Short mmCIF file of C-alpha atoms in Angstrom, two decimals:
data_model
loop_
_atom_site.label_atom_id
_atom_site.label_comp_id
_atom_site.label_asym_id
_atom_site.label_seq_id
_atom_site.Cartn_x
_atom_site.Cartn_y
_atom_site.Cartn_z
CA MET A 32 21.34 109.75 151.47
CA THR A 33 20.54 109.74 155.15
CA GLU A 34 17.95 107.62 156.91
CA THR A 35 15.94 110.76 157.74
CA THR A 36 15.88 111.82 154.08
CA PHE A 37 14.89 108.30 153.09
CA LYS A 38 11.96 108.27 155.54
CA LYS A 39 10.65 111.57 154.14
CA VAL A 40 10.32 110.17 150.61
CA GLN A 41 6.69 109.53 149.63
CA ASP A 42 5.68 105.93 148.94
CA GLY A 43 4.97 106.64 145.29
CA ASN A 44 8.46 108.06 144.75
CA LEU A 45 10.39 105.22 146.40
CA PRO A 46 10.63 103.01 143.28
CA GLN A 47 12.22 105.83 141.25
CA LEU A 48 14.66 106.54 144.09
CA PHE A 49 15.63 102.88 144.43
CA ASN A 50 16.02 102.46 140.67
CA SER A 51 18.27 105.51 140.46
CA ILE A 52 20.41 104.15 143.32
CA ILE A 53 20.72 100.77 141.59
CA GLU A 54 21.71 102.45 138.30
CA LYS A 55 24.40 104.44 140.11
CA VAL A 56 25.74 101.39 141.97
CA LYS A 57 25.69 98.90 139.04
CA PRO A 58 28.90 100.29 137.49
CA LEU A 59 30.58 99.59 140.83
CA ALA A 60 29.43 95.95 140.87
CA GLU A 61 32.90 94.51 140.31
CA PRO A 62 34.57 96.29 143.26
CA LEU A 63 31.56 95.48 145.47
CA VAL A 64 32.10 91.72 145.03
CA GLU A 65 34.73 91.77 147.78
CA PHE A 66 31.98 93.16 150.08
CA GLY A 67 29.68 90.26 149.24
CA VAL A 68 27.52 92.09 146.65
CA VAL A 69 26.88 89.98 143.54
CA ALA A 70 24.97 90.54 140.29
CA GLU A 71 22.02 88.51 141.60
CA ASP A 72 21.61 91.09 144.37
CA PHE A 73 20.87 93.76 141.75
CA THR A 74 18.39 91.51 139.96
CA GLY A 75 16.70 90.63 143.25
CA ALA A 76 16.47 94.29 144.23
CA GLU A 77 14.94 95.19 140.87
CA THR A 78 12.38 92.39 141.26
CA LYS A 79 11.45 93.58 144.75
CA ILE A 80 11.10 97.15 143.49
CA GLN A 81 8.73 95.92 140.78
CA VAL A 82 6.66 93.98 143.33
CA TYR A 83 6.51 97.07 145.55
CA THR A 84 5.47 99.25 142.60
CA ASP A 85 2.69 96.82 141.72
CA LEU A 86 1.43 96.83 145.32
CA VAL A 87 1.46 100.61 145.55
CA ASN A 88 -0.24 101.07 142.18
CA ASP A 89 -2.83 98.32 142.64
CA PRO A 90 -5.29 100.39 144.76
CA ARG A 91 -5.02 103.27 142.29
CA GLN A 92 -5.76 100.92 139.43
CA LEU A 93 -8.77 99.47 141.26
CA ILE A 94 -10.11 102.97 141.92
CA THR A 95 -9.72 103.83 138.25
CA GLU A 96 -11.47 100.61 137.18
CA ARG A 97 -14.33 101.23 139.62
CA SER A 98 -14.72 104.80 138.38
CA THR A 99 -14.84 103.59 134.78
CA LYS A 100 -17.46 100.98 135.64
CA ILE A 101 -19.59 103.54 137.49
CA GLU A 102 -19.47 105.79 134.42
CA SER A 103 -20.50 102.82 132.26
CA VAL A 104 -23.45 102.04 134.53
CA ALA A 105 -24.58 105.67 134.42
CA PHE A 106 -24.32 105.61 130.62
CA TYR A 107 -26.42 102.45 130.34
CA ILE A 108 -29.02 103.75 132.78
CA ASP A 109 -29.38 106.89 130.68
CA GLU A 110 -29.65 104.79 127.54
CA LEU A 111 -32.30 102.61 129.19
CA HIS A 112 -34.30 105.71 130.20
CA GLN A 113 -34.23 106.87 126.57
CA ILE A 114 -35.47 103.48 125.38
CA PHE A 115 -38.36 103.52 127.86
CA TYR A 116 -39.18 107.11 126.88
CA ARG A 117 -39.47 106.09 123.22
CA LEU A 118 -41.44 102.97 124.17
CA ASP A 119 -43.86 105.06 126.26
CA LYS A 120 -44.50 107.27 123.23
CA MET A 121 -45.16 104.24 121.02
CA MET A 122 -47.52 102.74 123.57
CA LEU A 123 -49.81 105.79 123.27
CA LEU A 124 -51.21 104.08 120.16
CA PHE A 125 -52.82 101.52 122.47
CA VAL A 126 -54.43 103.91 124.98
CA GLY A 127 -57.77 102.53 126.19
CA THR A 128 -56.88 98.88 125.63
CA GLU A 129 -56.16 96.11 128.13
CA PHE A 130 -52.67 95.84 126.66
CA TYR A 131 -51.95 99.49 127.51
CA SER A 132 -53.28 99.13 131.08
CA GLN A 133 -51.09 96.09 131.67
CA TYR A 134 -48.11 97.97 130.26
CA ARG A 135 -48.72 100.98 132.55
CA ASN A 136 -49.14 98.68 135.56
CA ALA A 137 -45.90 96.91 134.70
CA ARG A 138 -44.11 100.28 134.42
CA LYS A 139 -45.15 101.43 137.88
CA ILE A 140 -42.33 101.60 140.38
CA VAL A 141 -43.14 99.14 143.14
CA ASP A 142 -40.52 100.16 145.74
CA ARG A 143 -40.51 103.93 145.85
CA GLY A 144 -37.96 104.00 148.65
CA ILE A 145 -40.22 105.56 151.29
CA ARG A 146 -38.08 104.27 154.12
CA LYS A 147 -37.86 107.54 156.03
CA LYS A 148 -41.62 107.69 156.41
CA GLN A 149 -41.72 104.10 157.61
CA GLU A 150 -38.89 104.76 160.08
CA LYS A 151 -40.79 107.76 161.49
CA GLU A 152 -43.95 105.65 161.87
CA ASN A 153 -41.95 102.92 163.64
CA LYS A 154 -40.46 105.46 166.07
CA LYS A 155 -43.91 106.88 166.81
CA ALA A 156 -45.26 103.39 167.50
CA GLU A 157 -42.51 102.75 170.05
#
């Protein structure tokens, strides 16, 4: 393998490449001793490959976890909407009472997110 070929390998494929090289070189461990290569070198290389694999895969794992959590939040928001929809139907029994008026007032959305209108008014004032 040349240095140019090595540099063209994608980051995600490097661990497989390194592991295959180690597996091919391990049977030659005994003759390599005279060149200063010992069994601990193979173990150290395998450990470093594992650390590298963990570092490369960590962002992917975080993205997957975040995606799963976002899906969970969406699910619970939908479930909450269904609960409020059923509660609104049940509250119709109390129409015309103080209890119902307080419930409706509590259900009103306070911050409707009308920021664009406010920004336009601020720009006009300037």
